[in-house]
Amino acid sequence: MARWTPATLEADRWETPTARTLVLSVPGWTGHRPGQHVDVRLRAEDGYTAERSYSIASASAPDRLELTVQLDPDGEVSPYLVGDFAVGDRVEVRGPLGGWFVWDTTAPDPVVLIGGGSGIVPLMAMVRERHRTGSRALFRLLYSLRTPEDRYYRTELGPAADPGVDVFVAYTRTAPPGSARGPERLSVADLNTHGFPAEFAPVCFVCGPTGFVETAADGLLALGHAPDRIRTERYGAGGRR
Amino acid sequence: MNLITRGFHGRRGGDPTRIPPGQYETHDFPVLTVGPTPRVDTDTWTFTITTETGARHTWTWEQLLALPQESPHTDIHCVTRWSKLDTDWTGVSLDTLLEDVETTAEYALAHSHGGYTTDLPLQDLTDGQAWIAHTFDGHPLDPEHGGPARLLVPHLYFWKSAKWISGLTLLDEDEPGFWEQAGYHDYGDPWREQRYRGD
Ligand SMILES: Cc1cc2nc3c(=O)[nH]c(=O)nc-3n(C[C@H](O)[C@H](O)[C@H](O)COP(=O)(O)OP(=O)(O)OC[C@H]3O[C@@H](n4cnc5c(N)ncnc54)[C@H](O)[C@@H]3O)c2cc1C
């Protein structure tokens, strides 16, 4: 698990003008559990290295994984991965890492997924793994993002993509024309309406910027969800990602 | 193997004597927690050291604040790769808390309100290396950063500095905590990059 392995960029997809999915070929990769992440290491010609963590976006597969990286224009690593990293270029990865923010594909319990911005990435992996394994667990996904242009995975998380996965999108800055819900932050009322009731004891996964995760997790507690049913992953300090 | 990432130049500048390998400096204060933030009331807060023989030593919030206070100035390193330099804390040294505790234990398991645990060698908690901290940068420690009080063990990765600390159990044998069972390293030295089990 702790070994660094070469990963070659095989293909890419733009999710938004500032977010890019990297399809990496990783010979020897034996798969992962949905929700886990990898560490990515980049090394410059002179030996200088930088490392960052990225959630795995794809379902488990041998020799291959996908990441989705959001550009932080002031950052060190994401501008390279989004802008300069070209097909055929290599980085090193190690993983899969993280044993707690993981959905158990054999569990029948309903699942509430709450993602803010790029926090959707590991949740997408859970939705994909649900498909791959044929799980019948009911999913409800609440996806918070600023504007319709920031939306990742449009087709896969589009309207009626899967009857077992309800998708609710909360736009916080600009809502699409004609939408009933104005632009506003994900509220406790949204969690109540679009999640599962606490009596169903769903397992809840919350991922995104720290402030978003704090608010959503507090909202779930207020609605009576047990703390040990709420699993969180916080990406950073700012509300920027 | 030294694989080069073509076209990556990076942004140098961190002080390599203070930023451990694989870390980068942040001026924010990110949060690593795996669940919701517990809200712990200082009216009912207690901190308990339980020895290997079962003897218990408990302090209330007032008793903690009445003990001699220290103000460590230190760098902290989170396993999610950020390091924060020159942080200021106030709290009570574990040396003070362990003064009247009879023990020959070698390990400690730190317990948090909310149920998390993490294990450390007892010798990493003594000799001015660890505190129960309640103040950060002159302000009461925020709940999301572990307030009202957290363990502060700055020479190890920061998950060892258990947030919302409720007690220490002293043990003869090491017992992996919540984080360590989830795949993190048993010791967690940032200078040796002991992030995950097997590093
Ligand atoms: C478990 C985990 C999973 C993650 N998964 C994803 C994912 O799926 N997708 C994704 O996009 N991200 C993910 N992240 C976040 C990712 O690891 C990086 O933090 C992110 O890509 C930004 O890295 P960067 O190098 O571009 O920015 P950094 O260089 O780390 O900078 C981040 C911010 O800090 C500020 N900053 C940097 N240096 C300084 C300085 N010297 N002074 C002041 N400010 C400074 C910058 O303004 C910038 O906005 C994940 C993080 C974790 C912990």
Short mmCIF file of C-alpha atoms and ligand atoms in Angstrom, two decimals:
data_model
loop_
_atom_site.label_atom_id
_atom_site.label_comp_id
_atom_site.label_asym_id
_atom_site.label_seq_id
_atom_site.Cartn_x
_atom_site.Cartn_y
_atom_site.Cartn_z
CA MET A 1 0.00 0.00 0.00
CA ALA A 2 2.82 2.34 0.76
CA ARG A 3 4.69 1.87 -2.49
CA TRP A 4 4.95 4.61 -5.10
CA THR A 5 3.95 3.44 -8.56
CA PRO A 6 4.27 5.17 -11.92
CA ALA A 7 1.03 6.41 -13.44
CA THR A 8 0.75 7.56 -17.04
CA LEU A 9 -1.91 9.93 -18.34
CA GLU A 10 -3.84 7.90 -20.86
CA ALA A 11 -6.78 10.21 -21.60
CA ASP A 12 -8.62 13.14 -20.13
CA ARG A 13 -12.08 14.71 -19.97
CA TRP A 14 -13.02 18.24 -19.09
CA GLU A 15 -15.79 18.28 -16.51
CA THR A 16 -15.93 22.09 -16.49
CA PRO A 17 -13.58 24.74 -17.90
CA THR A 18 -11.57 24.48 -14.65
CA ALA A 19 -11.89 20.81 -13.72
CA ARG A 20 -10.27 17.97 -15.57
CA THR A 21 -10.65 14.23 -15.19
CA LEU A 22 -7.36 12.39 -15.55
CA VAL A 23 -7.53 8.80 -16.74
CA LEU A 24 -4.37 7.19 -15.41
CA SER A 25 -2.87 3.92 -16.43
CA VAL A 26 -1.30 2.33 -13.35
CA PRO A 27 0.17 -1.08 -14.10
CA GLY A 28 -0.23 -3.33 -11.07
CA TRP A 29 -3.10 -1.35 -9.53
CA THR A 30 -5.49 -3.90 -8.06
CA GLY A 31 -8.50 -1.70 -7.45
CA HIS A 32 -9.85 0.25 -4.50
CA ARG A 33 -12.90 0.79 -2.30
CA PRO A 34 -15.17 3.70 -3.21
CA GLY A 35 -14.26 6.83 -1.23
CA GLN A 36 -10.55 6.11 -0.97
CA HIS A 37 -7.87 8.48 -2.25
CA VAL A 38 -4.36 8.33 -3.64
CA ASP A 39 -1.34 10.45 -2.97
CA VAL A 40 0.14 11.91 -6.15
CA ARG A 41 3.81 12.83 -6.36
CA LEU A 42 5.30 15.11 -9.00
CA ARG A 43 9.03 15.48 -9.42
CA ALA A 44 10.76 18.31 -11.25
CA GLU A 45 13.98 17.83 -13.27
CA ASP A 46 16.11 18.95 -10.32
CA GLY A 47 14.57 16.43 -7.93
CA TYR A 48 12.16 18.79 -6.17
CA THR A 49 8.92 16.98 -5.36
CA ALA A 50 5.39 18.00 -4.45
CA GLU A 51 2.71 15.66 -3.15
CA ARG A 52 -1.05 16.07 -2.82
CA SER A 53 -4.00 13.79 -2.08
CA TYR A 54 -6.77 13.21 -4.64
CA SER A 55 -9.91 11.16 -4.25
CA ILE A 56 -10.45 8.39 -6.76
CA ALA A 57 -13.41 9.19 -9.02
CA SER A 58 -13.73 5.89 -10.86
CA ALA A 59 -15.17 2.54 -9.86
CA SER A 60 -12.66 -0.12 -8.91
CA ALA A 61 -10.75 -1.50 -11.90
CA PRO A 62 -7.38 -3.15 -12.40
CA ASP A 63 -4.47 -1.12 -13.81
CA ARG A 64 -6.48 2.05 -14.10
CA LEU A 65 -7.98 4.89 -12.11
CA GLU A 66 -9.51 8.30 -12.66
CA LEU A 67 -9.07 11.49 -10.67
CA THR A 68 -10.87 14.79 -11.13
CA VAL A 69 -8.80 17.83 -10.26
CA GLN A 70 -10.24 21.28 -9.69
CA LEU A 71 -7.98 24.16 -10.68
CA ASP A 72 -6.89 26.41 -7.85
CA PRO A 73 -5.21 29.19 -9.82
CA ASP A 74 -3.04 30.12 -6.82
CA GLY A 75 -2.02 26.56 -6.10
CA GLU A 76 1.16 24.68 -6.92
CA VAL A 77 -0.01 21.26 -8.10
CA SER A 78 -3.54 21.65 -9.47
CA PRO A 79 -2.55 24.19 -12.18
CA TYR A 80 -0.05 21.64 -13.48
CA LEU A 81 -2.47 18.70 -13.37
CA VAL A 82 -5.32 20.66 -14.93
CA GLY A 83 -3.29 22.69 -17.41
CA ASP A 84 0.08 21.20 -18.33
CA PHE A 85 -0.04 17.46 -17.66
CA ALA A 86 -0.26 15.93 -21.15
CA VAL A 87 -1.25 12.50 -22.41
CA GLY A 88 1.81 10.27 -22.04
CA ASP A 89 3.25 12.27 -19.10
CA ARG A 90 3.86 10.48 -15.83
CA VAL A 91 3.44 11.07 -12.12
CA GLU A 92 3.72 8.65 -9.23
CA VAL A 93 0.77 7.52 -7.13
CA ARG A 94 0.38 5.44 -4.03
CA GLY A 95 -2.66 3.98 -2.46
CA PRO A 96 -5.46 3.24 -2.18
CA LEU A 97 -5.51 5.22 1.07
CA GLY A 98 -8.11 5.86 3.73
CA GLY A 99 -10.12 3.18 5.46
CA TRP A 100 -13.01 5.13 6.96
CA PHE A 101 -14.53 7.37 4.28
CA VAL A 102 -15.49 4.24 2.38
CA TRP A 103 -18.84 2.88 1.31
CA ASP A 104 -19.34 -0.84 1.99
CA THR A 105 -20.80 -2.19 -1.25
CA THR A 106 -22.32 -5.18 0.54
CA ALA A 107 -24.32 -3.08 3.02
CA PRO A 108 -28.04 -2.78 2.23
CA ASP A 109 -28.48 0.47 4.21
CA PRO A 110 -29.67 3.60 2.44
CA VAL A 111 -26.93 6.10 1.67
CA VAL A 112 -26.96 9.90 1.77
CA LEU A 113 -24.15 11.54 -0.20
CA ILE A 114 -23.49 15.25 0.32
CA GLY A 115 -20.83 16.90 -1.81
CA GLY A 116 -19.68 20.50 -2.11
CA GLY A 117 -17.72 21.50 -5.22
CA SER A 118 -14.94 19.01 -5.93
CA GLY A 119 -16.16 17.07 -2.89
CA ILE A 120 -18.41 15.28 -5.36
CA VAL A 121 -15.44 13.21 -6.58
CA PRO A 122 -15.38 10.33 -4.03
CA LEU A 123 -19.19 10.32 -4.01
CA MET A 124 -19.13 9.78 -7.78
CA ALA A 125 -16.89 6.79 -7.14
CA MET A 126 -19.55 5.40 -4.78
CA VAL A 127 -22.29 5.88 -7.38
CA ARG A 128 -20.13 4.20 -10.02
CA GLU A 129 -19.22 1.33 -7.74
CA ARG A 130 -22.90 0.85 -6.93
CA HIS A 131 -23.51 0.33 -10.65
CA ARG A 132 -20.52 -1.89 -11.11
CA THR A 133 -21.43 -4.22 -8.25
CA GLY A 134 -25.17 -4.22 -8.93
CA SER A 135 -25.89 -3.01 -5.40
CA ARG A 136 -29.55 -2.22 -4.67
CA ALA A 137 -28.79 0.18 -1.81
CA LEU A 138 -30.81 3.36 -2.28
CA PHE A 139 -28.74 6.49 -2.75
CA ARG A 140 -29.70 10.12 -2.34
CA LEU A 141 -27.11 12.59 -3.51
CA LEU A 142 -27.11 16.27 -2.59
CA TYR A 143 -24.64 18.23 -4.68
CA SER A 144 -23.86 21.82 -3.77
CA LEU A 145 -22.12 24.03 -6.29
CA ARG A 146 -21.91 27.65 -7.21
CA THR A 147 -23.25 27.82 -10.74
CA PRO A 148 -24.51 25.41 -13.41
CA GLU A 149 -21.14 25.81 -15.19
CA ASP A 150 -19.37 24.25 -12.19
CA ARG A 151 -21.25 20.99 -12.43
CA TYR A 152 -19.19 17.80 -12.88
CA TYR A 153 -20.38 14.47 -14.30
CA ARG A 154 -23.43 16.02 -15.97
CA THR A 155 -24.59 12.98 -17.87
CA GLU A 156 -23.91 10.39 -15.21
CA LEU A 157 -25.54 12.51 -12.52
CA GLY A 158 -28.13 13.88 -14.93
CA PRO A 159 -31.89 13.64 -14.66
CA ALA A 160 -33.15 10.09 -14.17
CA ALA A 161 -29.77 8.56 -14.87
CA ASP A 162 -30.59 5.84 -12.35
CA PRO A 163 -33.86 5.29 -10.46
CA GLY A 164 -31.92 4.10 -7.38
CA VAL A 165 -29.90 7.30 -7.16
CA ASP A 166 -31.83 10.52 -6.52
CA VAL A 167 -29.81 13.61 -7.35
CA PHE A 168 -30.57 17.03 -5.90
CA VAL A 169 -28.44 19.98 -6.94
CA ALA A 170 -28.21 23.11 -4.78
CA TYR A 171 -26.81 26.13 -6.62
CA THR A 172 -25.34 28.65 -4.24
CA ARG A 173 -24.55 31.62 -6.54
CA THR A 174 -26.47 31.29 -9.79
CA ALA A 175 -29.35 28.92 -10.39
CA PRO A 176 -30.29 27.81 -13.90
CA PRO A 177 -32.98 29.95 -15.53
CA GLY A 178 -36.48 28.91 -14.54
CA SER A 179 -35.48 26.85 -11.50
CA ALA A 180 -37.84 26.96 -8.55
CA ARG A 181 -35.09 27.17 -5.98
CA GLY A 182 -33.16 30.42 -5.92
CA PRO A 183 -29.40 30.41 -5.43
CA GLU A 184 -28.81 29.67 -1.77
CA ARG A 185 -26.62 27.55 0.43
CA LEU A 186 -27.52 23.96 1.18
CA SER A 187 -29.83 24.25 4.18
CA VAL A 188 -31.09 21.93 6.89
CA ALA A 189 -34.42 22.02 5.04
CA ASP A 190 -32.66 20.71 1.90
CA LEU A 191 -31.02 17.93 3.92
CA ASN A 192 -34.40 17.08 5.39
CA THR A 193 -36.25 17.07 2.06
CA HIS A 194 -33.64 15.40 -0.12
CA GLY A 195 -31.85 13.11 2.31
CA PHE A 196 -33.27 10.11 4.14
CA PRO A 197 -35.01 10.52 7.51
CA ALA A 198 -32.83 9.71 10.51
CA GLU A 199 -35.18 6.82 11.41
CA PHE A 200 -33.96 5.00 8.31
CA ALA A 201 -30.45 5.16 9.81
CA PRO A 202 -28.76 5.88 6.50
CA VAL A 203 -25.00 6.07 6.31
CA CYS A 204 -24.08 9.64 5.37
CA PHE A 205 -20.95 10.70 3.49
CA VAL A 206 -20.08 14.40 3.45
CA CYS A 207 -17.18 15.75 1.41
CA GLY A 208 -15.96 19.17 0.38
CA PRO A 209 -14.29 22.28 1.77
CA THR A 210 -14.08 22.35 5.56
CA GLY A 211 -16.75 25.01 6.09
CA PHE A 212 -19.20 23.16 3.88
CA VAL A 213 -18.57 19.86 5.65
CA GLU A 214 -18.96 21.42 9.09
CA THR A 215 -22.29 22.97 8.16
CA ALA A 216 -23.69 19.89 6.47
CA ALA A 217 -22.56 17.54 9.26
CA ASP A 218 -24.06 19.85 11.89
CA GLY A 219 -27.29 19.89 9.87
CA LEU A 220 -27.41 16.09 9.84
CA LEU A 221 -26.88 16.02 13.62
CA ALA A 222 -29.68 18.55 14.05
CA LEU A 223 -31.96 16.25 12.05
CA GLY A 224 -31.21 13.42 14.47
CA HIS A 225 -28.64 11.40 12.53
CA ALA A 226 -26.26 9.56 14.82
CA PRO A 227 -22.69 10.95 14.81
CA ASP A 228 -21.28 7.51 14.01
CA ARG A 229 -23.40 7.33 10.84
CA ILE A 230 -21.83 10.53 9.47
CA ARG A 231 -18.50 10.10 7.70
CA THR A 232 -16.68 13.16 6.48
CA GLU A 233 -13.76 14.11 4.29
CA ARG A 234 -12.48 17.68 4.40
CA TYR A 235 -10.43 18.94 1.49
CA GLY A 236 -8.91 22.11 2.78
CA ALA A 237 -9.45 25.23 4.77
CA GLY A 238 -10.98 27.56 2.27
CA GLY A 239 -14.48 27.82 0.95
CA ARG A 240 -12.86 28.15 -2.45
CA ARG A 241 -12.91 24.60 -3.63
CA MET B 1 13.40 5.07 -9.11
CA ASN B 2 13.35 8.76 -9.85
CA LEU B 3 10.51 9.34 -12.21
CA ILE B 4 10.41 12.90 -13.59
CA THR B 5 7.07 14.53 -14.29
CA ARG B 6 7.75 16.28 -17.56
CA GLY B 7 7.06 20.00 -17.47
CA PHE B 8 6.55 20.19 -13.71
CA HIS B 9 8.63 22.90 -12.08
CA GLY B 10 6.93 23.34 -8.76
CA ARG B 11 7.14 26.17 -6.38
CA ARG B 12 10.03 25.94 -4.00
CA GLY B 13 10.69 28.20 -1.11
CA GLY B 14 9.67 26.24 1.97
CA ASP B 15 12.42 26.02 4.58
CA PRO B 16 13.61 22.37 4.39
CA THR B 17 14.80 22.49 7.98
CA ARG B 18 11.24 23.23 9.09
CA ILE B 19 8.99 21.72 6.41
CA PRO B 20 9.28 17.91 6.51
CA PRO B 21 9.44 15.92 3.26
CA GLY B 22 6.21 15.77 1.29
CA GLN B 23 4.67 18.65 3.27
CA TYR B 24 3.91 22.20 2.17
CA GLU B 25 3.40 25.32 4.20
CA THR B 26 -0.09 26.66 4.67
CA HIS B 27 -1.24 29.84 6.33
CA ASP B 28 -4.74 28.47 6.82
CA PHE B 29 -5.69 25.99 9.50
CA PRO B 30 -7.22 23.02 7.66
CA VAL B 31 -9.21 20.39 9.53
CA LEU B 32 -8.82 16.62 9.48
CA THR B 33 -11.77 14.87 11.13
CA VAL B 34 -13.75 11.90 9.94
CA GLY B 35 -17.13 12.82 11.40
CA PRO B 36 -19.14 15.73 12.66
CA THR B 37 -17.54 18.11 15.13
CA PRO B 38 -18.60 17.26 18.71
CA ARG B 39 -19.60 20.23 20.86
CA VAL B 40 -18.17 19.64 24.33
CA ASP B 41 -19.33 21.74 27.27
CA THR B 42 -16.63 22.94 29.69
CA ASP B 43 -19.16 22.67 32.56
CA THR B 44 -19.14 18.90 32.26
CA TRP B 45 -15.68 18.48 30.70
CA THR B 46 -13.24 16.19 32.47
CA PHE B 47 -9.85 14.78 31.63
CA THR B 48 -8.95 11.38 33.10
CA ILE B 49 -5.70 9.47 33.16
CA THR B 50 -6.28 5.76 33.80
CA THR B 51 -3.17 3.75 34.63
CA GLU B 52 -2.38 0.17 33.73
CA THR B 53 -3.55 -0.86 37.21
CA GLY B 54 -6.87 0.93 36.78
CA ALA B 55 -6.08 3.91 39.03
CA ARG B 56 -7.86 7.04 37.80
CA HIS B 57 -6.83 10.67 38.03
CA THR B 58 -9.46 13.17 36.91
CA TRP B 59 -9.41 16.94 36.38
CA THR B 60 -12.36 19.24 35.79
CA TRP B 61 -12.08 22.28 33.52
CA GLU B 62 -11.48 24.60 36.53
CA GLN B 63 -8.85 22.23 37.92
CA LEU B 64 -7.07 22.14 34.57
CA LEU B 65 -6.99 25.93 34.33
CA ALA B 66 -5.72 26.16 37.92
CA LEU B 67 -2.60 24.15 37.05
CA PRO B 68 0.59 25.86 35.85
CA GLN B 69 0.08 26.95 32.23
CA GLU B 70 2.68 26.82 29.47
CA SER B 71 2.69 28.55 26.08
CA PRO B 72 4.42 26.38 23.49
CA HIS B 73 5.41 28.06 20.22
CA THR B 74 5.76 25.34 17.62
CA ASP B 75 5.32 24.03 14.07
CA ILE B 76 2.61 21.48 13.31
CA HIS B 77 2.41 18.93 10.51
CA CYS B 78 -0.77 17.26 9.26
CA VAL B 79 -0.70 13.94 7.43
CA THR B 80 -2.85 15.51 4.69
CA ARG B 81 0.39 17.40 3.78
CA TRP B 82 0.03 20.83 5.25
CA SER B 83 2.45 22.23 7.77
CA LYS B 84 1.77 25.33 9.75
CA LEU B 85 4.73 27.16 11.21
CA ASP B 86 5.00 29.33 14.32
CA THR B 87 1.75 28.41 16.02
CA ASP B 88 1.07 29.58 19.57
CA TRP B 89 -0.77 27.53 22.14
CA THR B 90 -1.54 27.63 25.83
CA GLY B 91 -2.14 24.56 27.92
CA VAL B 92 -0.93 22.24 30.64
CA SER B 93 2.12 20.09 30.15
CA LEU B 94 1.57 16.34 30.38
CA ASP B 95 4.58 16.36 32.74
CA THR B 96 2.44 18.33 35.19
CA LEU B 97 -0.53 16.01 34.77
CA LEU B 98 1.57 12.86 35.09
CA GLU B 99 3.48 14.14 38.13
CA ASP B 100 1.46 12.20 40.71
CA VAL B 101 0.59 9.27 38.46
CA GLU B 102 2.27 5.98 39.39
CA THR B 103 2.99 4.08 36.22
CA THR B 104 5.48 1.88 34.43
CA ALA B 105 3.36 1.77 31.26
CA GLU B 106 5.07 2.24 27.92
CA TYR B 107 2.10 3.30 25.80
CA ALA B 108 -0.88 5.57 25.99
CA LEU B 109 -4.19 5.48 24.19
CA ALA B 110 -5.70 8.97 23.90
CA HIS B 111 -9.49 9.10 23.98
CA SER B 112 -11.69 11.82 22.55
CA HIS B 113 -15.23 12.92 23.15
CA GLY B 114 -16.95 11.48 20.11
CA GLY B 115 -15.15 8.18 20.46
CA TYR B 116 -11.92 8.56 18.51
CA THR B 117 -8.69 7.13 19.85
CA THR B 118 -5.03 7.30 18.91
CA ASP B 119 -2.03 5.52 20.42
CA LEU B 120 1.38 6.91 21.32
CA PRO B 121 4.44 5.77 23.24
CA LEU B 122 4.27 7.32 26.71
CA GLN B 123 7.80 8.65 26.33
CA ASP B 124 6.54 10.90 23.51
CA LEU B 125 4.17 12.56 25.95
CA THR B 126 6.74 13.50 28.59
CA ASP B 127 9.80 15.76 28.90
CA GLY B 128 8.12 18.88 27.56
CA GLN B 129 6.85 17.27 24.37
CA ALA B 130 3.08 17.26 24.94
CA TRP B 131 0.31 19.42 26.36
CA ILE B 132 -3.42 19.52 26.92
CA ALA B 133 -4.00 22.73 24.96
CA HIS B 134 -7.07 24.93 25.25
CA THR B 135 -5.94 28.18 23.61
CA PHE B 136 -4.72 28.79 20.08
CA ASP B 137 -3.25 32.13 19.00
CA GLY B 138 -4.66 33.79 22.08
CA HIS B 139 -8.23 32.57 21.58
CA PRO B 140 -10.15 29.63 23.04
CA LEU B 141 -9.62 26.66 20.74
CA ASP B 142 -12.47 26.32 18.20
CA PRO B 143 -14.50 23.12 18.33
CA GLU B 144 -13.49 22.24 14.76
CA HIS B 145 -9.86 22.37 15.84
CA GLY B 146 -10.52 20.21 18.88
CA GLY B 147 -11.78 22.68 21.48
CA PRO B 148 -12.37 23.03 24.29
CA ALA B 149 -9.10 21.10 24.67
CA ARG B 150 -6.94 18.84 22.57
CA LEU B 151 -3.77 16.93 23.04
CA LEU B 152 -0.82 18.76 21.44
CA VAL B 153 2.12 16.57 20.42
CA PRO B 154 3.74 18.71 17.73
CA HIS B 155 6.66 16.42 16.92
CA LEU B 156 4.26 13.77 15.50
CA TYR B 157 1.73 14.07 12.67
CA PHE B 158 -1.19 16.03 13.94
CA TRP B 159 -3.79 13.26 14.11
CA LYS B 160 -1.83 12.08 17.19
CA SER B 161 -2.78 15.39 18.82
CA ALA B 162 -6.22 14.02 19.66
CA LYS B 163 -8.98 16.61 19.41
CA TRP B 164 -11.70 16.94 22.09
CA ILE B 165 -9.45 15.00 24.44
CA SER B 166 -11.23 13.23 27.27
CA GLY B 167 -8.50 11.04 28.66
CA LEU B 168 -5.45 8.84 28.40
CA THR B 169 -5.31 5.14 29.17
CA LEU B 170 -1.81 3.99 30.03
CA LEU B 171 -0.96 0.57 28.69
CA ASP B 172 1.84 -1.97 28.91
CA GLU B 173 1.25 -3.06 25.31
CA ASP B 174 0.57 -0.85 22.31
CA GLU B 175 -3.03 -0.86 21.14
CA PRO B 176 -3.83 0.71 17.77
CA GLY B 177 -6.32 3.57 17.96
CA PHE B 178 -9.11 4.52 15.60
CA TRP B 179 -6.81 6.30 13.14
CA GLU B 180 -4.22 3.58 13.17
CA GLN B 181 -6.89 0.94 12.50
CA ALA B 182 -8.02 3.08 9.57
CA GLY B 183 -4.55 2.68 8.05
CA TYR B 184 -2.43 5.42 9.57
CA HIS B 185 1.02 4.74 10.96
CA ASP B 186 1.49 3.63 14.56
CA TYR B 187 4.13 6.26 15.33
CA GLY B 188 3.73 9.06 12.77
CA ASP B 189 7.07 10.87 12.61
CA PRO B 190 6.70 13.60 9.92
CA TRP B 191 10.47 13.74 9.35
CA ARG B 192 10.47 10.06 8.39
CA GLU B 193 7.19 10.40 6.47
CA GLN B 194 5.45 7.77 8.57
CA ARG B 195 2.03 8.53 7.15
CA TYR B 196 0.48 5.14 6.61
CA ARG B 197 0.92 1.70 8.09
CA GLY B 198 4.00 0.15 6.53
CA ASP B 199 5.78 3.46 5.76
C1 LIG C 1 -8.19 13.28 1.12
C2 LIG C 1 -8.18 14.42 0.14
C3 LIG C 1 -8.78 14.24 -1.10
C4 LIG C 1 -8.78 15.27 -2.05
N1 LIG C 1 -9.40 15.07 -3.25
C5 LIG C 1 -9.43 16.05 -4.17
C6 LIG C 1 -10.09 15.86 -5.43
O1 LIG C 1 -10.67 14.81 -5.69
N2 LIG C 1 -10.07 16.88 -6.33
C7 LIG C 1 -9.46 18.08 -6.06
O2 LIG C 1 -9.45 18.96 -6.93
N3 LIG C 1 -8.82 18.28 -4.87
C8 LIG C 1 -8.79 17.31 -3.93
N4 LIG C 1 -8.14 17.50 -2.71
C9 LIG C 1 -7.39 18.77 -2.52
C10 LIG C 1 -5.98 18.60 -3.12
O3 LIG C 1 -5.23 17.70 -2.32
C11 LIG C 1 -5.17 19.91 -3.15
O4 LIG C 1 -5.23 20.50 -1.88
C12 LIG C 1 -5.70 20.90 -4.17
O5 LIG C 1 -5.65 20.35 -5.49
C13 LIG C 1 -4.88 22.20 -4.15
O6 LIG C 1 -3.53 21.91 -4.35
P1 LIG C 1 -2.57 22.95 -5.06
O7 LIG C 1 -1.19 22.41 -5.00
O8 LIG C 1 -3.12 23.37 -6.38
O9 LIG C 1 -2.68 24.23 -4.14
P2 LIG C 1 -1.66 24.62 -2.94
O10 LIG C 1 -0.34 24.99 -3.50
O11 LIG C 1 -1.70 23.57 -1.94
O12 LIG C 1 -2.39 25.91 -2.44
C14 LIG C 1 -3.73 25.88 -1.89
C15 LIG C 1 -4.14 27.29 -1.53
O13 LIG C 1 -3.27 27.78 -0.54
C16 LIG C 1 -2.84 29.07 -0.89
N5 LIG C 1 -1.38 29.16 -0.68
C17 LIG C 1 -0.45 28.30 -1.11
N6 LIG C 1 0.76 28.70 -0.74
C18 LIG C 1 0.58 29.85 -0.07
C19 LIG C 1 1.46 30.74 0.57
N7 LIG C 1 2.78 30.53 0.61
N8 LIG C 1 0.93 31.81 1.17
C20 LIG C 1 -0.41 32.02 1.18
N9 LIG C 1 -1.28 31.19 0.58
C21 LIG C 1 -0.78 30.14 -0.01
C22 LIG C 1 -3.11 29.30 -2.32
O14 LIG C 1 -3.70 30.59 -2.47
C23 LIG C 1 -4.08 28.25 -2.72
O15 LIG C 1 -5.35 28.83 -2.90
C24 LIG C 1 -8.14 16.51 -1.75
C25 LIG C 1 -7.54 16.68 -0.50
C26 LIG C 1 -7.57 15.66 0.44
C27 LIG C 1 -6.93 15.89 1.78
#
